[in-house]
GROMACS .gro file of C-alpha atoms in nm:
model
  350
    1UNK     CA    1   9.023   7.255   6.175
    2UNK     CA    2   9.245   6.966   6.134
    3UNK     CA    3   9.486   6.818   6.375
    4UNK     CA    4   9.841   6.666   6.313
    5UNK     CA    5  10.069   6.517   6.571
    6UNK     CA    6  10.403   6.663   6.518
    7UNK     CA    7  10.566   6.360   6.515
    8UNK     CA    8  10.414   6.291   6.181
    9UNK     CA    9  10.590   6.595   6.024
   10UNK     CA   10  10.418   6.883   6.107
   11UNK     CA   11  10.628   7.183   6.232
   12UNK     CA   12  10.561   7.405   6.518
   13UNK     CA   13  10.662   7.705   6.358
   14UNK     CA   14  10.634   7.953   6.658
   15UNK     CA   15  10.830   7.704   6.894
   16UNK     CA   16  11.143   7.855   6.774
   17UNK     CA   17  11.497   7.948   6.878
   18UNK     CA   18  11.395   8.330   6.875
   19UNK     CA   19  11.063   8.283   7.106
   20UNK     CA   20  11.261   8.098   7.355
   21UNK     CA   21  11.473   8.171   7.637
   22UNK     CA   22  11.877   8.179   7.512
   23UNK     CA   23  11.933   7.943   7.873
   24UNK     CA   24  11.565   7.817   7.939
   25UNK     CA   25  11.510   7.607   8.261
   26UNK     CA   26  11.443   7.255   8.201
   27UNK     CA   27  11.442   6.903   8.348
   28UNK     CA   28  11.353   6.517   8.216
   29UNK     CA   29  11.218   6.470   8.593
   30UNK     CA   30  11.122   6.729   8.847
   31UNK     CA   31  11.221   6.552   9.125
   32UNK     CA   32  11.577   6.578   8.998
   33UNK     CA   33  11.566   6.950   9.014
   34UNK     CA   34  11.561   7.227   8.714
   35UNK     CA   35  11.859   7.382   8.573
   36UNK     CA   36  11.941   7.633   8.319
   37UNK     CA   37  12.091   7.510   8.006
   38UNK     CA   38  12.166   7.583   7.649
   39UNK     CA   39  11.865   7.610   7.423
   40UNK     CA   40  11.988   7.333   7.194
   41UNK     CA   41  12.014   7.110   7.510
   42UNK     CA   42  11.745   7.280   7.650
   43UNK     CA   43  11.504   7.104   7.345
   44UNK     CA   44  11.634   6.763   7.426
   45UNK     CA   45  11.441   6.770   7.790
   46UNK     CA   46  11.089   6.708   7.844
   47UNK     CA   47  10.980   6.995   8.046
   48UNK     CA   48  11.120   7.346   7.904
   49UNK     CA   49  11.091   7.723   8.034
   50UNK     CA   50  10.834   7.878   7.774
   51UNK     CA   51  10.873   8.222   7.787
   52UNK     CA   52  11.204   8.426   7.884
   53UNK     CA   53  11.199   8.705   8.186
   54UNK     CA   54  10.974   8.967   8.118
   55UNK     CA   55  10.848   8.879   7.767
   56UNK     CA   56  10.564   8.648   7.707
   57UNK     CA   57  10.577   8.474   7.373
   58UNK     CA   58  10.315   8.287   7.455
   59UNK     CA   59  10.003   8.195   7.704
   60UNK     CA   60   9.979   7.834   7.869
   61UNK     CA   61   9.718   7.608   8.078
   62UNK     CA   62   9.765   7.301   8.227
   63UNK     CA   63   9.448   7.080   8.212
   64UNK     CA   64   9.480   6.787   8.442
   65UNK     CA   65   9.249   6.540   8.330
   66UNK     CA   66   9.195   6.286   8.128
   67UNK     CA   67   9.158   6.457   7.749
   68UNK     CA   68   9.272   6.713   7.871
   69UNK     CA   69   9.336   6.839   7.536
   70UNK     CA   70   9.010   6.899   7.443
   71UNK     CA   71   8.950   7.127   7.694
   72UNK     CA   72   8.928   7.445   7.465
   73UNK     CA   73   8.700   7.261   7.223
   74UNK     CA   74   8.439   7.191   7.508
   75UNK     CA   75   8.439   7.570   7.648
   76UNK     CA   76   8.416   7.697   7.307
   77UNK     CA   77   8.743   7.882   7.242
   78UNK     CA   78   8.982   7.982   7.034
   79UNK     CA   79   9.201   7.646   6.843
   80UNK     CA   80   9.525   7.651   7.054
   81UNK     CA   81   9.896   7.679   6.877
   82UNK     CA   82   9.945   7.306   7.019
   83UNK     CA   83   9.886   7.080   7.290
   84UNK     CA   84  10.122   6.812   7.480
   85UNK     CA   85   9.933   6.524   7.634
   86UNK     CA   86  10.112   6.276   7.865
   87UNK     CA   87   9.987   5.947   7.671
   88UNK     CA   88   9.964   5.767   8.063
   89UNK     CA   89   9.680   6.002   8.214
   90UNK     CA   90   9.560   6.213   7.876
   91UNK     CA   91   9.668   6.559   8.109
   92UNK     CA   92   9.803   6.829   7.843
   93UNK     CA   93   9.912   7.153   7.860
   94UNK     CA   94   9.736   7.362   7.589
   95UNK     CA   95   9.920   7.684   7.424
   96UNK     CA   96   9.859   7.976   7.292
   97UNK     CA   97  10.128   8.163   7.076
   98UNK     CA   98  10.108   8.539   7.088
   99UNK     CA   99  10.184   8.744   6.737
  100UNK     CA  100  10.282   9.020   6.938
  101UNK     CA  101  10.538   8.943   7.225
  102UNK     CA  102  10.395   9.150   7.547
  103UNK     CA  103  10.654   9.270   7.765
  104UNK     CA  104  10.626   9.204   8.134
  105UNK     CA  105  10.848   9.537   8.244
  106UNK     CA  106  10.508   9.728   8.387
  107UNK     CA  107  10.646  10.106   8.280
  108UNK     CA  108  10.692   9.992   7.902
  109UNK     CA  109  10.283   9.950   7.847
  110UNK     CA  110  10.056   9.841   8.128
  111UNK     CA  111   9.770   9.813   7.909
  112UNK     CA  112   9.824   9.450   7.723
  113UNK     CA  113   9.974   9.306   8.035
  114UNK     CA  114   9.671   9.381   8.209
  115UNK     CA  115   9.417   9.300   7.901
  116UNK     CA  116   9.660   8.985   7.875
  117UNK     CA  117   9.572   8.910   8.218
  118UNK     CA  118   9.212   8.923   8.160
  119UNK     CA  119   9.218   8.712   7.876
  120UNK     CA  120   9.450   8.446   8.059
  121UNK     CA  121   9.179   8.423   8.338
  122UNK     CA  122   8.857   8.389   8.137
  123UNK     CA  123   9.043   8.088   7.935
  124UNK     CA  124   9.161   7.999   8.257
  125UNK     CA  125   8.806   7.994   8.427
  126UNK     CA  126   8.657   7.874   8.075
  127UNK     CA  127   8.833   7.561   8.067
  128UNK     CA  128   8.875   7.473   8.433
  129UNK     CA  129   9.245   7.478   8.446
  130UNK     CA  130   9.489   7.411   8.710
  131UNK     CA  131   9.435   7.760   8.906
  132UNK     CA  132   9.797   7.661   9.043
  133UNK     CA  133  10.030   7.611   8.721
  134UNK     CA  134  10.286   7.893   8.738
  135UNK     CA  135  10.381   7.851   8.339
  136UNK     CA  136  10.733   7.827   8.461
  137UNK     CA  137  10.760   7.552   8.303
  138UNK     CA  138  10.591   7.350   8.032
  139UNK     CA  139  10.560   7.018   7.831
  140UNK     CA  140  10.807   7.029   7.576
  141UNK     CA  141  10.618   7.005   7.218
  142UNK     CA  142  10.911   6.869   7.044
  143UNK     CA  143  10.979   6.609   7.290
  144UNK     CA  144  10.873   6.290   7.153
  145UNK     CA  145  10.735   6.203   7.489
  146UNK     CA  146  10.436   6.365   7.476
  147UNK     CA  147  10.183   6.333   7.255
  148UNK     CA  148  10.140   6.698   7.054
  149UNK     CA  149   9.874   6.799   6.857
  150UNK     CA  150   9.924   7.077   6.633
  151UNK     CA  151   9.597   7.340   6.555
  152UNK     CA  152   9.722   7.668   6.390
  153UNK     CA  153  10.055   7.772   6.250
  154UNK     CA  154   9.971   8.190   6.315
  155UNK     CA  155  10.005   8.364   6.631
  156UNK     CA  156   9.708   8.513   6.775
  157UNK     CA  157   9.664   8.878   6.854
  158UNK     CA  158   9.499   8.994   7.237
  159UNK     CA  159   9.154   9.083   7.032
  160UNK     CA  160   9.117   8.789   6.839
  161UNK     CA  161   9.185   8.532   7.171
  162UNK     CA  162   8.931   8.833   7.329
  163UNK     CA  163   8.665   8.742   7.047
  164UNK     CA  164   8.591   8.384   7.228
  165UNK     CA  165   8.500   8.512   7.593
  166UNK     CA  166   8.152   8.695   7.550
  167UNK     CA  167   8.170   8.837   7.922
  168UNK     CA  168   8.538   8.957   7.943
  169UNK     CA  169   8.459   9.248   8.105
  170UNK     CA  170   8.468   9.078   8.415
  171UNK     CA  171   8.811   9.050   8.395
  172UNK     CA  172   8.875   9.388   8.184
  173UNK     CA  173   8.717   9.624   8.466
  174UNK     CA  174   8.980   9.799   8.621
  175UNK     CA  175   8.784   9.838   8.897
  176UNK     CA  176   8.844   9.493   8.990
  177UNK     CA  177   9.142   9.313   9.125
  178UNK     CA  178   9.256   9.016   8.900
  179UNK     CA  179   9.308   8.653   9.042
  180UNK     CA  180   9.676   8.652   9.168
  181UNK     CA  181   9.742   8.382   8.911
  182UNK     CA  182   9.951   8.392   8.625
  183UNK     CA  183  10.011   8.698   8.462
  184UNK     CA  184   9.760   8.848   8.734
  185UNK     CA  185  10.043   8.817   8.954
  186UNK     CA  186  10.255   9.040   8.792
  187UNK     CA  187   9.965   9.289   8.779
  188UNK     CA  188   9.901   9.205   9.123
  189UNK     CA  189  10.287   9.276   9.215
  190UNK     CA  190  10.334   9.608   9.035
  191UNK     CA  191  10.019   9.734   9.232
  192UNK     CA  192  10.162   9.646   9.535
  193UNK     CA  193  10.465   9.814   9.496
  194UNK     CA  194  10.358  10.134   9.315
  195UNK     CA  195  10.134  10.232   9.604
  196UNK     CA  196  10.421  10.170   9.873
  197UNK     CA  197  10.723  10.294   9.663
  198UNK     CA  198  10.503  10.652   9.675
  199UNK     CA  199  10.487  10.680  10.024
  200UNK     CA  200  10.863  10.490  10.093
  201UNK     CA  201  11.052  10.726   9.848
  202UNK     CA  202  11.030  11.043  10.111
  203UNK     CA  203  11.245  10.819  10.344
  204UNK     CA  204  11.529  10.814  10.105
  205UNK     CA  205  11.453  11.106   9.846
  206UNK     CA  206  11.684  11.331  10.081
  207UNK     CA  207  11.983  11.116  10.146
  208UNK     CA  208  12.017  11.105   9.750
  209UNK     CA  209  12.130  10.711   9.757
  210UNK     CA  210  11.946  10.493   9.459
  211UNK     CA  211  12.083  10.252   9.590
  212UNK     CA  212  11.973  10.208   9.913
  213UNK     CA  213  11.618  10.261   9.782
  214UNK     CA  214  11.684   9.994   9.490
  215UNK     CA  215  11.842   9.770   9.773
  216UNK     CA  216  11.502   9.810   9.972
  217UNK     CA  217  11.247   9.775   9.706
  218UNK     CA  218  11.354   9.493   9.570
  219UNK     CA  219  11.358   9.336   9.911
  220UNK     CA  220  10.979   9.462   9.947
  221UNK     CA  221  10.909   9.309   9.599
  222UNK     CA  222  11.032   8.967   9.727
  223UNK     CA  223  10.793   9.019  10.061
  224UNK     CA  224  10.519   9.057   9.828
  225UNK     CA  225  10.595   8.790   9.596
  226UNK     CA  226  10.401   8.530   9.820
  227UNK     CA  227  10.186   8.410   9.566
  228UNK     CA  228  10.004   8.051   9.619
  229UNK     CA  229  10.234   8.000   9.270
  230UNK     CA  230  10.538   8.272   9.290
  231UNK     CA  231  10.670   8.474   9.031
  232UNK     CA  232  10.972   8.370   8.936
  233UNK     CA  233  11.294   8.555   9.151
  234UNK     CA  234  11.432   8.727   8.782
  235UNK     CA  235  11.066   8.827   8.711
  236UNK     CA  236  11.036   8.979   9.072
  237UNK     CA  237  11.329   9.180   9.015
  238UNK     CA  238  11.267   9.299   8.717
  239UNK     CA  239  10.992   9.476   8.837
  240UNK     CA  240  11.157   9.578   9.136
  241UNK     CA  241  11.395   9.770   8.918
  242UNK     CA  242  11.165   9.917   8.704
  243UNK     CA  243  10.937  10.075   9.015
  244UNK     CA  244  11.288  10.154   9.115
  245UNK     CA  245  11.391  10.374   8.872
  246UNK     CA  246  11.091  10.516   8.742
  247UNK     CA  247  10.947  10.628   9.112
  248UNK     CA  248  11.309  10.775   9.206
  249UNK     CA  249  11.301  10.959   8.886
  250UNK     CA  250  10.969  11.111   8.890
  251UNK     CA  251  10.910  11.146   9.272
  252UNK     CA  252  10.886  11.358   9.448
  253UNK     CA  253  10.592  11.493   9.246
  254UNK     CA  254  10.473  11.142   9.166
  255UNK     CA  255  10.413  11.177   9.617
  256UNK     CA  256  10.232  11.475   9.574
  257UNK     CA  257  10.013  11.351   9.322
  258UNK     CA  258   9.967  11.049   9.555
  259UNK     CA  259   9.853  11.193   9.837
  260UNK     CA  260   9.593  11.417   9.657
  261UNK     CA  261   9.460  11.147   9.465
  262UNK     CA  262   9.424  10.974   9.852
  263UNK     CA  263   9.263  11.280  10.001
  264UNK     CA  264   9.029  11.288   9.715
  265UNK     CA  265   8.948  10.957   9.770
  266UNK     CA  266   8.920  10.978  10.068
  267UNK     CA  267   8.670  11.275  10.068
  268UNK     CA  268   8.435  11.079   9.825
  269UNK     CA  269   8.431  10.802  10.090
  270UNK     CA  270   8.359  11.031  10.363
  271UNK     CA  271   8.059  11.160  10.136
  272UNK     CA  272   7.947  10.856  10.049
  273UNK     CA  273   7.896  10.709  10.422
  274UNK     CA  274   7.744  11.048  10.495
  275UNK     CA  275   7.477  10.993  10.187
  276UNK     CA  276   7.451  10.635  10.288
  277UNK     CA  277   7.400  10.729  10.670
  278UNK     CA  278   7.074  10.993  10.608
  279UNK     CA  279   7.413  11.293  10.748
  280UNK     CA  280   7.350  11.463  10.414
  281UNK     CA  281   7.016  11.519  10.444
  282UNK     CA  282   7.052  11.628  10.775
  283UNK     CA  283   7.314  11.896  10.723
  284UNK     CA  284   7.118  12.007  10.431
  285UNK     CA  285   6.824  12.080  10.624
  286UNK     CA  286   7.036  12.231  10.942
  287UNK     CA  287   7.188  12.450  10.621
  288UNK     CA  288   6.840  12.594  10.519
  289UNK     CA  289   6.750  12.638  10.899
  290UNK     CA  290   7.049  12.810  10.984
  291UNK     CA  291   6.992  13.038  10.665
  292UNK     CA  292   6.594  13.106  10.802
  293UNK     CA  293   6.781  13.179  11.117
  294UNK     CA  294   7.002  13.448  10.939
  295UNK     CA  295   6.746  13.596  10.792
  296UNK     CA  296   6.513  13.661  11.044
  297UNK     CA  297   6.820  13.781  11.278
  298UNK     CA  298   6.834  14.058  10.969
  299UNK     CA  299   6.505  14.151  10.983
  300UNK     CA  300   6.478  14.195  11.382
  301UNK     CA  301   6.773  14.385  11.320
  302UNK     CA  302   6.653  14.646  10.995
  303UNK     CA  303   6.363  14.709  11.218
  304UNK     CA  304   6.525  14.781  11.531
  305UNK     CA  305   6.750  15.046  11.328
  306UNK     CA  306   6.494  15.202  11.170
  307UNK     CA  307   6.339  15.232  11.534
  308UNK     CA  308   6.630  15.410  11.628
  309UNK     CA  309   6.642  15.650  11.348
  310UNK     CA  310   6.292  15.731  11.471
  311UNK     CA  311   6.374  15.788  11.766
  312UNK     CA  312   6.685  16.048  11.746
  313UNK     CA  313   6.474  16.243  11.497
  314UNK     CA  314   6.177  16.272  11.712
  315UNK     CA  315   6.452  16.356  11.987
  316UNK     CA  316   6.563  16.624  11.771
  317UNK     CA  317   6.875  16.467  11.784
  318UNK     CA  318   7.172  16.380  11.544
  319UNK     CA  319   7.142  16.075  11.357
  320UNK     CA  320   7.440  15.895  11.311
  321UNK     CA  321   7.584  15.571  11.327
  322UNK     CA  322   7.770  15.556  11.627
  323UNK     CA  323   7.404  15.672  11.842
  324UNK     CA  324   7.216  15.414  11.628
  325UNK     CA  325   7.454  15.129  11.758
  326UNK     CA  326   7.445  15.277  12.097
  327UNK     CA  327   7.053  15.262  12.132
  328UNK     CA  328   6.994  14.891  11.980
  329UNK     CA  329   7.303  14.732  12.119
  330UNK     CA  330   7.576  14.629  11.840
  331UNK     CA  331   7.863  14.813  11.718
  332UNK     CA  332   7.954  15.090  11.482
  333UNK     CA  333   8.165  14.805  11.275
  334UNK     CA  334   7.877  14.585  11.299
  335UNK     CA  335   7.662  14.878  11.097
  336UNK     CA  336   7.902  14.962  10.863
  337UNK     CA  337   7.962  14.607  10.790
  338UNK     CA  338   7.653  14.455  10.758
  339UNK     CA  339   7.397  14.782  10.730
  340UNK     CA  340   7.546  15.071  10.549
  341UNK     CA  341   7.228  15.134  10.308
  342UNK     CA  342   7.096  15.276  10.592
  343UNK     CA  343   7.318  15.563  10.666
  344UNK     CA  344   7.459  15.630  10.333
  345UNK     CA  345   7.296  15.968  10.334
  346UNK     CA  346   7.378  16.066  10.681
  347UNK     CA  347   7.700  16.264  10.786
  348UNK     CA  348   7.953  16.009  10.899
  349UNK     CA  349   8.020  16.055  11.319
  350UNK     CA  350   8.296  15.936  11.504
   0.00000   0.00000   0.00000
């Protein structure tokens, strides 16, 4: 696949007014501090915000090393969109334009934000990128600062990026906790507060005030935005809002189903150190003793009532229940109970 440097006339064409923020951070210098401007100015500064709250247009890395660029082409993945290389130390950042926007809000879709995540780690991983870059900000491609090399026109779809990592089930297993980088951390921060806003809703369920429970998740979300990179504060309470809203509307049977979902984990665990401990085996065998036990007991006991019957009839005496109990030491509820084949054709006694 070819490469052209923008600069010679080739257009980014998914670098656009409508995949960018309408007031997108952005700075010549970082030192000087970021500020939020309009988009038009925005494109005049060297360092841009990508992607706008809660939407990601598109997925960025920031390879610091010298051809840097080339990152992708040495771990075998997909072409990027672009690349920006800063022509003093030949570090780039190295994009990847999504067809499909994926929205951030965790109650619209988990799914691609998670299988997002996945695929932003493997590349991640794949091409040894800064493990640190928050994708706040990037290098802007249009800035003729910065050397950008332009690879594909089309964005990519989740499967196609997905084609290039042969082992992204790694990442993919939801069984296992993504990296708390990137879009990991948004994954990472829904978790978080999911599982506490299910236990935390009972405390103000009854008082009936959203918000006083908005008020205190979102100041939970910004506890657990402590990220080694943090999510930006608009990102944070986005998804504040959204675990907001959707747990006060569904709780409190989204509780109930908590809890049970606990206590059935929590039984598996239980079983599982018992298995693991040789407890199982144990209690199986004390089982089948206790039922040997049982049984026996029964037999002792058939025999000593058919003693008994013996003995009132050789007595010439009237067989009943009550003088069967009497003679071999249980009671008349015990009989009926446990023994009534025995007397079924003798007249009841009281």
């Amino acid at each position: 696949m070819s490469q052209v440097n923008s600069s010679q006339g080739q257009q980014l064409s998914l670098f656009t007014m409508e995949r960018l923020p309408h007031r997108p951070y952005c700075t010549d210098d970082y030192e000087a501090g970021t500020w939020p401007r309009q988009l038009s100015n925005a494109l005049q500064r060297r360092y841009i915000q990508p992607n706008p709250p809660a939407v990601r247009f598109r997925l960025l890395f920031d390879v610091d090393r010298p051809a840097g660029a080339h990152a992708w082409a040495d771990a075998d993945l997909a072409p990027p969109n672009w690349t920006a290389t800063n022509p003093r130390n030949g570090h780039a950042h190295i994009c990847y334009e999504i067809d499909i926007p994926i929205l951030v809000d965790p109650f619209v879709e988990r799914a691609p934000v998670r299988f997002a995540a996945a695929i932003e780690c493997a590349y991640r991983e794949s091409m040894k990128a800064d493990a640190g870059y928050s994708g706040n900000l990037c290098k802007n491609p249009m800035h003729a600062h910065w050397i950008t090399s332009v690879f594909r026109q089309d964005g990519y779809s989740l499967p196609e990026l997905s084609e290039y990592i042969p082992d992204l089930s790694r990442f993919t297993d939801q069984r296992r906790k993504l990296p708390e980088l990137g879009l990991g951390r948004n994954v990472a921060l829904f978790n978080r507060l999911r599982m506490w806003a299910y236990k935390a809703i009972n405390e103000y369920r009854p008082a009936g005030d959203f918000d006083a429970w908005h008020g205190r998740i979102k100041d939970y979300a910004r506890q657990c935005n402590d990220f080694s990179s943090p999510l930006p504060a608009n990102e944070v309470l986005n998804t504040a809002k959204s675990v907001a809203t959707w747990v006060w509307r569904v709780a409190p049977a989204s509780a109930i189903r908590f809890s049970r979902l606990q206590a059935a984990r929590g039984a598996a665990k239980h079983e599982r150190f018992k298995e693991e401990h040789g407890i199982v085996k144990y209690e199986k065998e004390q089982a089948k003793a206790a039922q040997a036990n049982a049984a026996a007991k029964r037999k002792r006991t058939e025999a000593k009532i058919i003693e008994a019957i013996g003995i009132l009839t050789a007595k010439g005496e009237r067989v009943s229940m009550s003088a069967v109990a009497t003679l071999i030491g249980v009671s008349k509820q015990s009989l009926s109970k446990s023994y009534p084949g025995f007397f079924t054709n003798l007249k009841a006694s009281t």
